[in-house]
mmCIF file of C-alpha atoms (C1' of nucleotides) in Angstrom:
data_model
loop_
_atom_site.group_PDB
_atom_site.id
_atom_site.type_symbol
_atom_site.label_atom_id
_atom_site.label_comp_id
_atom_site.label_asym_id
_atom_site.label_seq_id
_atom_site.Cartn_x
_atom_site.Cartn_y
_atom_site.Cartn_z
ATOM 1 C CA MET A 568 108.537 122.666 82.597
ATOM 2 C CA SER A 569 110.685 120.546 80.821
ATOM 3 C CA THR A 570 114.499 122.227 80.346
ATOM 4 C CA THR A 571 115.547 119.138 77.856
ATOM 5 C CA ALA A 572 115.606 120.114 74.463
ATOM 6 C CA THR A 573 115.664 117.106 71.718
ATOM 7 C CA PRO A 574 119.152 117.423 69.568
ATOM 8 C CA SER A 575 118.576 118.319 66.029
ATOM 9 C CA THR A 576 121.791 116.167 65.194
ATOM 10 C CA ALA A 577 121.023 112.760 64.908
ATOM 11 C CA ALA A 578 124.467 111.995 66.412
ATOM 12 C CA SER A 579 122.307 111.133 69.501
ATOM 13 C CA ALA A 580 120.578 107.765 69.736
ATOM 14 C CA GLU A 581 117.637 109.503 71.380
ATOM 15 C CA ARG A 582 114.499 108.851 69.379
ATOM 16 C CA LEU A 583 111.048 111.289 69.174
ATOM 17 C CA ASP A 584 109.325 110.069 72.113
ATOM 18 C CA GLY A 585 112.662 111.362 74.391
ATOM 19 C CA ARG A 586 113.726 107.712 75.024
ATOM 20 C CA ARG A 587 117.454 106.659 75.385
ATOM 21 C CA LEU A 588 117.649 104.766 78.500
ATOM 22 C CA SER A 589 117.974 101.107 78.268
ATOM 23 C CA ARG A 590 115.191 98.621 79.938
ATOM 24 C CA ALA A 591 118.246 97.689 82.301
ATOM 25 C CA GLU A 592 118.762 101.234 83.511
ATOM 26 C CA ARG A 593 115.072 101.895 83.457
ATOM 27 C CA GLY A 594 114.764 98.475 85.879
ATOM 28 C CA ARG A 595 117.400 99.515 88.310
ATOM 29 C CA ILE A 596 115.944 102.892 88.165
ATOM 30 C CA ALA A 597 112.646 101.365 89.354
ATOM 31 C CA ASN A 598 114.046 99.495 91.862
ATOM 32 C CA ASP A 599 115.814 102.341 93.599
ATOM 33 C CA VAL A 600 112.679 104.631 93.382
ATOM 34 C CA ARG A 601 111.075 101.664 95.010
ATOM 35 C CA LEU A 602 112.843 100.986 97.831
ATOM 36 C CA ALA A 603 113.292 104.804 98.207
ATOM 37 C CA CYS A 604 109.354 105.157 98.568
ATOM 38 C CA MET A 605 108.924 102.139 100.848
ATOM 39 C CA ARG A 606 111.802 103.221 103.208
ATOM 40 C CA ILE A 607 110.391 106.879 103.312
ATOM 41 C CA SER A 608 106.851 105.477 103.882
ATOM 42 C CA ARG A 609 107.851 102.962 106.490
ATOM 43 C CA ARG A 610 109.894 105.271 108.523
ATOM 44 C CA VAL A 611 107.133 108.063 108.523
ATOM 45 C CA ARG A 612 104.378 105.532 109.704
ATOM 46 C CA PHE A 613 107.187 103.992 112.281
ATOM 47 C CA GLU A 614 108.226 107.408 113.546
ATOM 48 C CA SER A 615 105.306 109.856 113.601
ATOM 49 C CA ALA A 616 103.929 108.663 117.071
ATOM 50 C CA ASP A 617 100.591 108.289 115.403
ATOM 51 C CA ALA A 618 97.441 108.673 118.269
ATOM 52 C CA VAL A 619 95.483 105.788 116.207
ATOM 53 C CA ALA A 620 96.383 102.535 114.674
ATOM 54 C CA PRO A 621 97.452 102.314 110.958
ATOM 55 C CA HIS A 622 94.392 100.843 109.892
ATOM 56 C CA GLN A 623 92.212 103.130 111.875
ATOM 57 C CA TYR A 624 94.375 106.299 110.771
ATOM 58 C CA SER A 625 93.449 105.110 107.023
ATOM 59 C CA VAL A 626 89.769 105.014 107.416
ATOM 60 C CA LEU A 627 90.013 107.998 109.316
ATOM 61 C CA MET A 628 91.604 109.823 106.757
ATOM 62 C CA ARG A 629 88.618 108.761 104.275
ATOM 63 C CA ILE A 630 85.688 109.868 106.341
ATOM 64 C CA ALA A 631 87.538 112.925 107.564
ATOM 65 C CA GLU A 632 87.507 113.693 103.542
ATOM 66 C CA ARG A 633 83.788 112.982 103.001
ATOM 67 C CA PRO A 634 81.158 110.476 104.571
ATOM 68 C CA HIS A 635 81.382 107.145 103.649
ATOM 69 C CA THR A 636 79.084 103.713 104.026
ATOM 70 C CA PRO A 637 81.104 100.599 106.051
ATOM 71 C CA ARG A 638 80.668 98.791 102.790
ATOM 72 C CA GLU A 639 82.752 101.714 100.447
ATOM 73 C CA LEU A 640 85.346 101.804 103.424
ATOM 74 C CA ALA A 641 85.552 97.981 103.474
ATOM 75 C CA THR A 642 85.992 98.135 99.476
ATOM 76 C CA ILE A 643 88.412 101.039 99.613
ATOM 77 C CA GLU A 644 90.348 99.454 102.741
ATOM 78 C CA LYS A 645 90.595 95.916 101.107
ATOM 79 C CA VAL A 646 89.386 94.283 104.231
ATOM 80 C CA SER A 647 86.127 92.245 104.733
ATOM 81 C CA ALA A 648 82.587 93.737 105.837
ATOM 82 C CA PRO A 649 82.950 92.690 109.660
ATOM 83 C CA SER A 650 86.545 94.051 109.790
ATOM 84 C CA MET A 651 85.327 97.373 108.792
ATOM 85 C CA THR A 652 82.317 96.946 111.249
ATOM 86 C CA ARG A 653 85.219 96.260 114.100
ATOM 87 C CA THR A 654 87.158 99.512 112.949
ATOM 88 C CA VAL A 655 84.277 101.771 112.589
ATOM 89 C CA ALA A 656 83.201 100.213 116.179
ATOM 90 C CA ALA A 657 86.478 101.469 117.254
ATOM 91 C CA LEU A 658 86.954 105.102 115.878
ATOM 92 C CA VAL A 659 83.202 105.610 117.371
ATOM 93 C CA GLY A 660 84.158 104.449 120.561
ATOM 94 C CA LEU A 661 87.544 106.911 120.536
ATOM 95 C CA GLY A 662 84.828 109.715 119.742
ATOM 96 C CA LEU A 663 86.730 110.278 116.140
ATOM 97 C CA ALA A 664 83.900 109.130 114.165
ATOM 98 C CA GLU A 665 80.010 109.306 114.184
ATOM 99 C CA ARG A 666 77.428 106.810 112.751
ATOM 100 C CA ALA A 667 73.962 108.092 110.900
ATOM 101 C CA ASP A 668 71.029 106.224 109.244
ATOM 102 C CA ASP A 669 71.002 106.655 105.914
ATOM 103 C CA PRO A 670 67.785 108.688 105.173
ATOM 104 C CA ASP A 671 67.035 107.292 101.557
ATOM 105 C CA ASP A 672 68.092 103.601 101.911
ATOM 106 C CA GLY A 673 66.951 101.793 105.440
ATOM 107 C CA ARG A 674 70.186 99.368 104.942
ATOM 108 C CA LYS A 675 72.885 101.814 105.038
ATOM 109 C CA VAL A 676 74.907 103.369 107.567
ATOM 110 C CA ILE A 677 76.781 106.639 106.886
ATOM 111 C CA VAL A 678 79.654 107.155 108.766
ATOM 112 C CA SER A 679 81.516 110.777 109.272
ATOM 113 C CA ALA A 680 84.535 111.986 110.995
ATOM 114 C CA THR A 681 83.935 114.179 114.047
ATOM 115 C CA ALA A 682 85.509 117.336 114.958
ATOM 116 C CA GLU A 683 88.156 115.555 117.158
ATOM 117 C CA GLY A 684 88.413 112.902 114.124
ATOM 118 C CA ARG A 685 89.604 115.504 111.781
ATOM 119 C CA ARG A 686 91.628 117.471 114.403
ATOM 120 C CA VAL A 687 93.757 114.031 114.758
ATOM 121 C CA VAL A 688 94.096 113.767 110.797
ATOM 122 C CA HIS A 689 95.116 116.978 110.690
ATOM 123 C CA ASP A 690 97.392 116.812 113.283
ATOM 124 C CA THR A 691 98.915 113.483 111.915
ATOM 125 C CA ARG A 692 99.449 114.824 108.821
ATOM 126 C CA ARG A 693 101.309 118.216 110.284
ATOM 127 C CA ARG A 694 103.603 115.616 112.395
ATOM 128 C CA ARG A 695 104.551 113.420 109.249
ATOM 129 C CA ASP A 696 105.181 116.269 107.062
ATOM 130 C CA GLU A 697 107.305 118.059 109.601
ATOM 131 C CA TRP A 698 109.495 114.602 109.725
ATOM 132 C CA LEU A 699 109.981 114.843 105.887
ATOM 133 C CA CYS A 700 110.395 118.445 106.123
ATOM 134 C CA ARG A 701 113.167 118.579 108.725
ATOM 135 C CA ARG A 702 115.026 116.136 106.164
ATOM 136 C CA MET A 703 114.524 118.170 103.490
ATOM 137 C CA ALA A 704 116.096 120.982 105.523
ATOM 138 C CA GLY A 705 119.281 120.652 104.103
ATOM 139 C CA LEU A 706 118.687 120.465 100.584
ATOM 140 C CA PRO A 707 119.310 123.156 98.576
ATOM 141 C CA ASP A 708 116.508 124.165 96.026
ATOM 142 C CA ALA A 709 117.577 122.278 92.986
ATOM 143 C CA ASP A 710 117.258 119.456 95.067
ATOM 144 C CA VAL A 711 113.890 120.674 96.587
ATOM 145 C CA GLU A 712 112.648 121.341 93.105
ATOM 146 C CA VAL A 713 113.556 117.377 91.976
ATOM 147 C CA LEU A 714 111.563 116.017 95.045
ATOM 148 C CA ARG A 715 108.551 118.375 93.588
ATOM 149 C CA ARG A 716 108.669 117.267 90.150
ATOM 150 C CA ALA A 717 109.099 113.362 91.395
ATOM 151 C CA GLY A 718 106.114 114.089 93.685
ATOM 152 C CA GLU A 719 104.003 114.755 90.702
ATOM 153 C CA LEU A 720 105.292 112.065 88.537
ATOM 154 C CA LEU A 721 105.002 109.362 91.558
ATOM 155 C CA ALA A 722 101.402 110.460 92.719
ATOM 156 C CA ARG A 723 100.268 110.265 88.793
ATOM 157 C CA MET A 724 101.546 106.721 88.691
ATOM 158 C CA ALA A 725 100.018 105.761 91.924
ATOM 159 C CA ALA A 726 96.912 106.817 90.754
ATOM 160 C CA GLU A 727 96.829 104.930 87.392
ATOM 161 C CA MET B 1246 124.932 116.740 87.524
ATOM 162 C CA SER B 1247 123.229 119.594 88.696
ATOM 163 C CA THR B 1248 122.252 121.824 85.485
ATOM 164 C CA THR B 1249 121.164 125.171 87.836
ATOM 165 C CA ALA B 1250 123.295 128.234 87.374
ATOM 166 C CA THR B 1251 123.315 130.970 89.957
ATOM 167 C CA PRO B 1252 123.080 133.625 88.570
ATOM 168 C CA SER B 1253 125.467 136.351 88.740
ATOM 169 C CA THR B 1254 123.113 139.177 88.826
ATOM 170 C CA ALA B 1255 121.967 140.004 92.581
ATOM 171 C CA ALA B 1256 118.304 140.495 91.110
ATOM 172 C CA SER B 1257 117.668 136.894 91.957
ATOM 173 C CA ALA B 1258 116.446 136.409 95.857
ATOM 174 C CA GLU B 1259 118.409 133.355 95.757
ATOM 175 C CA ARG B 1260 121.201 132.735 98.486
ATOM 176 C CA LEU B 1261 124.626 131.309 98.361
ATOM 177 C CA ASP B 1262 123.479 128.074 99.952
ATOM 178 C CA GLY B 1263 120.767 127.821 97.103
ATOM 179 C CA ARG B 1264 117.601 128.908 98.657
ATOM 180 C CA ARG B 1265 114.656 130.694 97.434
ATOM 181 C CA LEU B 1266 111.361 128.502 97.986
ATOM 182 C CA SER B 1267 109.686 129.660 101.126
ATOM 183 C CA ARG B 1268 108.850 127.406 104.088
ATOM 184 C CA ALA B 1269 105.424 127.275 103.182
ATOM 185 C CA GLU B 1270 106.171 126.007 99.900
ATOM 186 C CA ARG B 1271 108.730 123.563 101.187
ATOM 187 C CA GLY B 1272 106.002 122.452 103.311
ATOM 188 C CA ARG B 1273 103.820 121.885 100.317
ATOM 189 C CA ILE B 1274 106.371 120.166 98.987
ATOM 190 C CA ALA B 1275 106.984 117.529 101.930
ATOM 191 C CA ASN B 1276 103.340 116.798 102.197
ATOM 192 C CA ASP B 1277 103.255 116.363 98.071
ATOM 193 C CA VAL B 1278 106.158 113.816 97.995
ATOM 194 C CA ARG B 1279 105.255 112.180 101.235
ATOM 195 C CA LEU B 1280 102.041 111.402 100.004
ATOM 196 C CA ALA B 1281 102.997 109.940 96.960
ATOM 197 C CA CYS B 1282 105.584 107.703 98.809
ATOM 198 C CA MET B 1283 103.003 106.218 100.489
ATOM 199 C CA ARG B 1284 100.671 105.850 97.998
ATOM 200 C CA ILE B 1285 103.400 104.186 95.616
ATOM 201 C CA SER B 1286 104.571 101.922 98.632
ATOM 202 C CA ARG B 1287 100.953 101.009 99.580
ATOM 203 C CA ARG B 1288 99.966 100.007 96.358
ATOM 204 C CA VAL B 1289 102.934 98.093 95.840
ATOM 205 C CA ARG B 1290 102.464 96.302 98.845
ATOM 206 C CA PHE B 1291 98.749 95.665 98.166
ATOM 207 C CA GLU B 1292 99.328 94.374 94.743
ATOM 208 C CA SER B 1293 102.146 92.425 93.866
ATOM 209 C CA ALA B 1294 100.964 89.773 95.466
ATOM 210 C CA ASP B 1295 103.259 88.228 97.822
ATOM 211 C CA ALA B 1296 104.286 84.660 98.626
ATOM 212 C CA VAL B 1297 104.771 85.422 102.800
ATOM 213 C CA ALA B 1298 103.373 87.874 104.676
ATOM 214 C CA PRO B 1299 104.355 91.313 104.808
ATOM 215 C CA HIS B 1300 106.403 91.609 108.110
ATOM 216 C CA GLN B 1301 107.722 87.927 107.635
ATOM 217 C CA TYR B 1302 108.648 89.002 104.172
ATOM 218 C CA SER B 1303 111.050 91.956 105.872
ATOM 219 C CA VAL B 1304 112.578 89.587 108.431
ATOM 220 C CA LEU B 1305 113.225 87.466 105.274
ATOM 221 C CA MET B 1306 114.818 90.562 103.389
ATOM 222 C CA ARG B 1307 116.879 90.917 106.328
ATOM 223 C CA ILE B 1308 118.513 87.646 106.496
ATOM 224 C CA ALA B 1309 118.654 87.155 102.955
ATOM 225 C CA GLU B 1310 121.445 89.924 102.845
ATOM 226 C CA ARG B 1311 123.082 88.439 105.776
ATOM 227 C CA PRO B 1312 122.515 85.898 109.070
ATOM 228 C CA HIS B 1313 121.181 87.830 112.112
ATOM 229 C CA THR B 1314 120.004 86.786 115.707
ATOM 230 C CA PRO B 1315 116.530 86.703 116.501
ATOM 231 C CA ARG B 1316 117.207 89.992 118.928
ATOM 232 C CA GLU B 1317 118.632 92.112 116.068
ATOM 233 C CA LEU B 1318 115.667 91.213 114.141
ATOM 234 C CA ALA B 1319 113.158 92.271 116.843
ATOM 235 C CA THR B 1320 115.240 95.713 117.157
ATOM 236 C CA ILE B 1321 115.365 96.076 113.588
ATOM 237 C CA GLU B 1322 111.703 95.149 113.025
ATOM 238 C CA LYS B 1323 110.957 97.386 116.038
ATOM 239 C CA VAL B 1324 108.771 94.181 117.578
ATOM 240 C CA SER B 1325 108.921 92.123 120.575
ATOM 241 C CA ALA B 1326 111.369 89.114 121.127
ATOM 242 C CA PRO B 1327 108.379 86.572 121.551
ATOM 243 C CA SER B 1328 107.023 88.136 118.293
ATOM 244 C CA MET B 1329 110.237 87.923 116.435
ATOM 245 C CA THR B 1330 110.540 84.071 117.304
ATOM 246 C CA ARG B 1331 107.112 83.775 116.210
ATOM 247 C CA THR B 1332 108.216 84.805 112.746
ATOM 248 C CA VAL B 1333 111.281 83.320 112.524
ATOM 249 C CA ALA B 1334 109.417 79.917 113.716
ATOM 250 C CA ALA B 1335 106.539 80.402 110.326
ATOM 251 C CA LEU B 1336 109.797 81.393 108.236
ATOM 252 C CA VAL B 1337 111.585 78.273 109.277
ATOM 253 C CA GLY B 1338 108.233 76.020 109.271
ATOM 254 C CA LEU B 1339 108.047 77.354 105.195
ATOM 255 C CA GLY B 1340 111.486 76.579 104.327
ATOM 256 C CA LEU B 1341 112.530 80.207 104.067
ATOM 257 C CA ALA B 1342 115.022 80.240 106.775
ATOM 258 C CA GLU B 1343 117.336 78.183 109.124
ATOM 259 C CA ARG B 1344 118.719 78.061 112.475
ATOM 260 C CA ALA B 1345 121.948 77.453 113.554
ATOM 261 C CA ASP B 1346 123.620 77.910 117.243
ATOM 262 C CA ASP B 1347 126.616 80.518 117.402
ATOM 263 C CA PRO B 1348 129.493 78.529 117.894
ATOM 264 C CA ASP B 1349 130.768 81.296 120.169
ATOM 265 C CA ASP B 1350 127.994 82.344 122.372
ATOM 266 C CA GLY B 1351 125.847 79.287 123.623
ATOM 267 C CA ARG B 1352 122.710 82.244 124.275
ATOM 268 C CA LYS B 1353 122.430 82.927 120.678
ATOM 269 C CA VAL B 1354 120.751 81.657 117.626
ATOM 270 C CA ILE B 1355 122.078 82.743 114.261
ATOM 271 C CA VAL B 1356 119.097 82.652 111.397
ATOM 272 C CA SER B 1357 119.995 82.894 107.874
ATOM 273 C CA ALA B 1358 117.919 82.533 104.869
ATOM 274 C CA THR B 1359 117.263 79.190 102.501
ATOM 275 C CA ALA B 1360 118.529 79.046 98.823
ATOM 276 C CA GLU B 1361 114.614 79.141 98.627
ATOM 277 C CA GLY B 1362 114.030 81.976 100.707
ATOM 278 C CA ARG B 1363 116.556 83.923 98.683
ATOM 279 C CA ARG B 1364 114.660 83.058 95.609
ATOM 280 C CA VAL B 1365 111.493 84.537 97.143
ATOM 281 C CA VAL B 1366 113.373 87.501 97.911
ATOM 282 C CA HIS B 1367 114.446 87.786 94.623
ATOM 283 C CA ASP B 1368 111.470 86.881 92.819
ATOM 284 C CA THR B 1369 109.469 89.417 95.020
ATOM 285 C CA ARG B 1370 111.670 91.947 94.365
ATOM 286 C CA ARG B 1371 111.110 91.605 90.512
ATOM 287 C CA ARG B 1372 107.566 91.795 90.785
ATOM 288 C CA ARG B 1373 107.337 94.566 93.174
ATOM 289 C CA ASP B 1374 109.907 96.301 90.183
ATOM 290 C CA GLU B 1375 107.813 95.252 87.462
ATOM 291 C CA TRP B 1376 105.063 96.890 88.791
ATOM 292 C CA LEU B 1377 106.471 100.293 88.745
ATOM 293 C CA CYS B 1378 108.299 99.864 85.513
ATOM 294 C CA ARG B 1379 105.075 99.231 83.878
ATOM 295 C CA ARG B 1380 104.069 102.703 85.008
ATOM 296 C CA MET B 1381 107.010 104.217 83.947
ATOM 297 C CA ALA B 1382 106.829 102.440 80.585
ATOM 298 C CA GLY B 1383 104.933 105.697 79.584
ATOM 299 C CA LEU B 1384 107.438 108.366 80.547
ATOM 300 C CA PRO B 1385 110.023 110.090 78.609
ATOM 301 C CA ASP B 1386 114.021 109.898 79.658
ATOM 302 C CA ALA B 1387 113.928 113.673 81.237
ATOM 303 C CA ASP B 1388 110.737 112.525 84.048
ATOM 304 C CA VAL B 1389 112.670 109.150 84.685
ATOM 305 C CA GLU B 1390 115.841 110.753 85.254
ATOM 306 C CA VAL B 1391 114.048 113.241 87.557
ATOM 307 C CA LEU B 1392 112.933 110.012 89.494
ATOM 308 C CA ARG B 1393 116.591 108.573 89.593
ATOM 309 C CA ARG B 1394 117.830 112.094 91.017
ATOM 310 C CA ALA B 1395 114.834 111.825 93.690
ATOM 311 C CA GLY B 1396 115.029 108.081 94.371
ATOM 312 C CA GLU B 1397 118.785 108.782 95.207
ATOM 313 C CA LEU B 1398 117.584 112.093 97.713
ATOM 314 C CA LEU B 1399 114.960 109.751 98.963
ATOM 315 C CA ALA B 1400 117.381 107.088 99.988
ATOM 316 C CA ARG B 1401 119.682 109.560 101.833
ATOM 317 C CA MET B 1402 117.121 111.271 103.508
ATOM 318 C CA ALA B 1403 115.770 107.948 104.781
ATOM 319 C CA ALA B 1404 119.311 106.538 105.879
ATOM 320 C CA GLU B 1405 119.529 109.492 108.246
ATOM 321 C "C1'" DT C 49 66.383 87.629 95.320
ATOM 322 C "C1'" DA C 50 69.920 91.121 95.997
ATOM 323 C "C1'" DT C 51 72.417 93.885 99.050
ATOM 324 C "C1'" DT C 52 74.179 95.977 103.748
ATOM 325 C "C1'" DG C 53 75.421 95.405 107.813
ATOM 326 C "C1'" DT C 54 75.997 92.517 111.871
ATOM 327 C "C1'" DT C 55 76.820 88.598 114.938
ATOM 328 C "C1'" DA C 56 79.188 83.915 115.948
ATOM 329 C "C1'" DT C 57 83.554 81.793 115.429
ATOM 330 C "C1'" DA C 58 88.506 80.988 114.310
ATOM 331 C "C1'" DC C 59 93.336 82.129 113.180
ATOM 332 C "C1'" DT C 60 97.165 85.226 113.519
ATOM 333 C "C1'" DC C 61 100.370 89.105 115.137
ATOM 334 C "C1'" DT C 62 101.581 91.156 118.883
ATOM 335 C "C1'" DA C 63 102.681 92.472 123.603
ATOM 336 C "C1'" DT C 64 103.789 91.578 128.594
ATOM 337 C "C1'" DA C 65 105.434 88.182 132.308
ATOM 338 C "C1'" DA C 66 107.719 84.353 133.683
ATOM 339 C "C1'" DC C 67 111.023 80.606 132.675
ATOM 340 C "C1'" DT C 68 115.500 78.306 131.075
ATOM 341 C "C1'" DA C 69 120.161 78.678 129.571
ATOM 342 C "C1'" DT C 70 124.213 80.985 129.040
ATOM 343 C "C1'" DA C 71 127.977 84.488 129.564
ATOM 344 C "C1'" DT D 778 123.885 89.781 137.525
ATOM 345 C "C1'" DA D 779 122.837 90.554 133.016
ATOM 346 C "C1'" DT D 780 121.872 88.715 128.301
ATOM 347 C "C1'" DA D 781 119.381 85.640 124.645
ATOM 348 C "C1'" DG D 782 115.761 83.036 123.273
ATOM 349 C "C1'" DT D 783 111.342 80.796 124.702
ATOM 350 C "C1'" DT D 784 106.418 79.530 126.609
ATOM 351 C "C1'" DA D 785 102.377 81.123 128.527
ATOM 352 C "C1'" DT D 786 98.487 83.996 128.155
ATOM 353 C "C1'" DA D 787 95.878 87.695 126.439
ATOM 354 C "C1'" DG D 788 94.445 91.578 123.373
ATOM 355 C "C1'" DA D 789 93.302 93.187 118.877
ATOM 356 C "C1'" DG D 790 92.834 92.636 113.783
ATOM 357 C "C1'" DT D 791 91.507 89.759 109.909
ATOM 358 C "C1'" DA D 792 88.414 86.151 107.350
ATOM 359 C "C1'" DT D 793 84.546 83.185 106.418
ATOM 360 C "C1'" DA D 794 79.721 81.669 107.736
ATOM 361 C "C1'" DA D 795 75.386 82.496 108.982
ATOM 362 C "C1'" DC D 796 71.860 85.714 110.440
ATOM 363 C "C1'" DA D 797 68.598 90.191 109.916
ATOM 364 C "C1'" DA D 798 66.940 94.075 107.963
ATOM 365 C "C1'" DT D 799 65.350 96.578 103.958
ATOM 366 C "C1'" DA D 800 65.098 97.341 98.783
#
DNA sequence: TATTGTTATACTCTATAACTATA
DNA sequence: TATAGTTATAGAGTATAACAATA
């Protein structure tokens, strides 16, 4: 959907790969984009009034997608195994997660979200999206389209 | 710098305020953008190998910009006054911040960053930007321009 | 012998309550 | 009397080390 057309006149400094922005300009843009992402992220986390603590929600989101072992969760969340034992225990205590023995490997535990846990994830997601939606409400379509394309680019960059 | 031109033919459903995207479409975009911002933010925080803990860096960034009282910092960071006392004490202990009595109000303390503290902020910022710059390196100018405009929009939305 | 998970223990960040000093 | 800041204490998250059970 790119609307840019490389000019055939050689007057432009633009190269074949579509580059003209200086290294310094790209650096400034990287700084602006990073700060904007971190500020949006911070405000969403601070103001969405979550039902569970951030580290618990992060795990809940994972197990709502599909069941995981505590070891997998500890690796994904970059915390120690004992910490994950504690977090899982807290979610189970809240009725948001449940533990089951792995039928194929007696050492493993399979942690999955309960219906209530999935509901919490769904509600939290909706509340967070509403926060951003309210702030997008004043924007014309052209700006929303810019955000849509940026969202795609940032998601790809974060996944690398 | 918007390149969109409202067509004069009435065939388009676009209204005068430049809206055609449905509420549902805007909702989906909000979700994508929010997730992208949070993932970028998370990876920057996890992988930039900071010299100080996140809550300390957040305060250090504030006082590197200009001096603040502990009370102001507690309000900005949304933590209790005793927590901020502790965080400031830690930064002072690390040689990154310094405390001074307010000449006009004997109750107040003025917390500012040391030269070393400002250096830590500068270095951390540079390292984080480099992380994002590496991921922007493969993008053509057109995509970087999208990110630049999105950065402006998101910054405005986060500031509201 | 390696892996999964838990328990034991200690450190840090957080909060509320109580206290001191100043306005 | 209200405000700024600290100290006391407790609760929760994190980590490492040591342990039990299974592969």
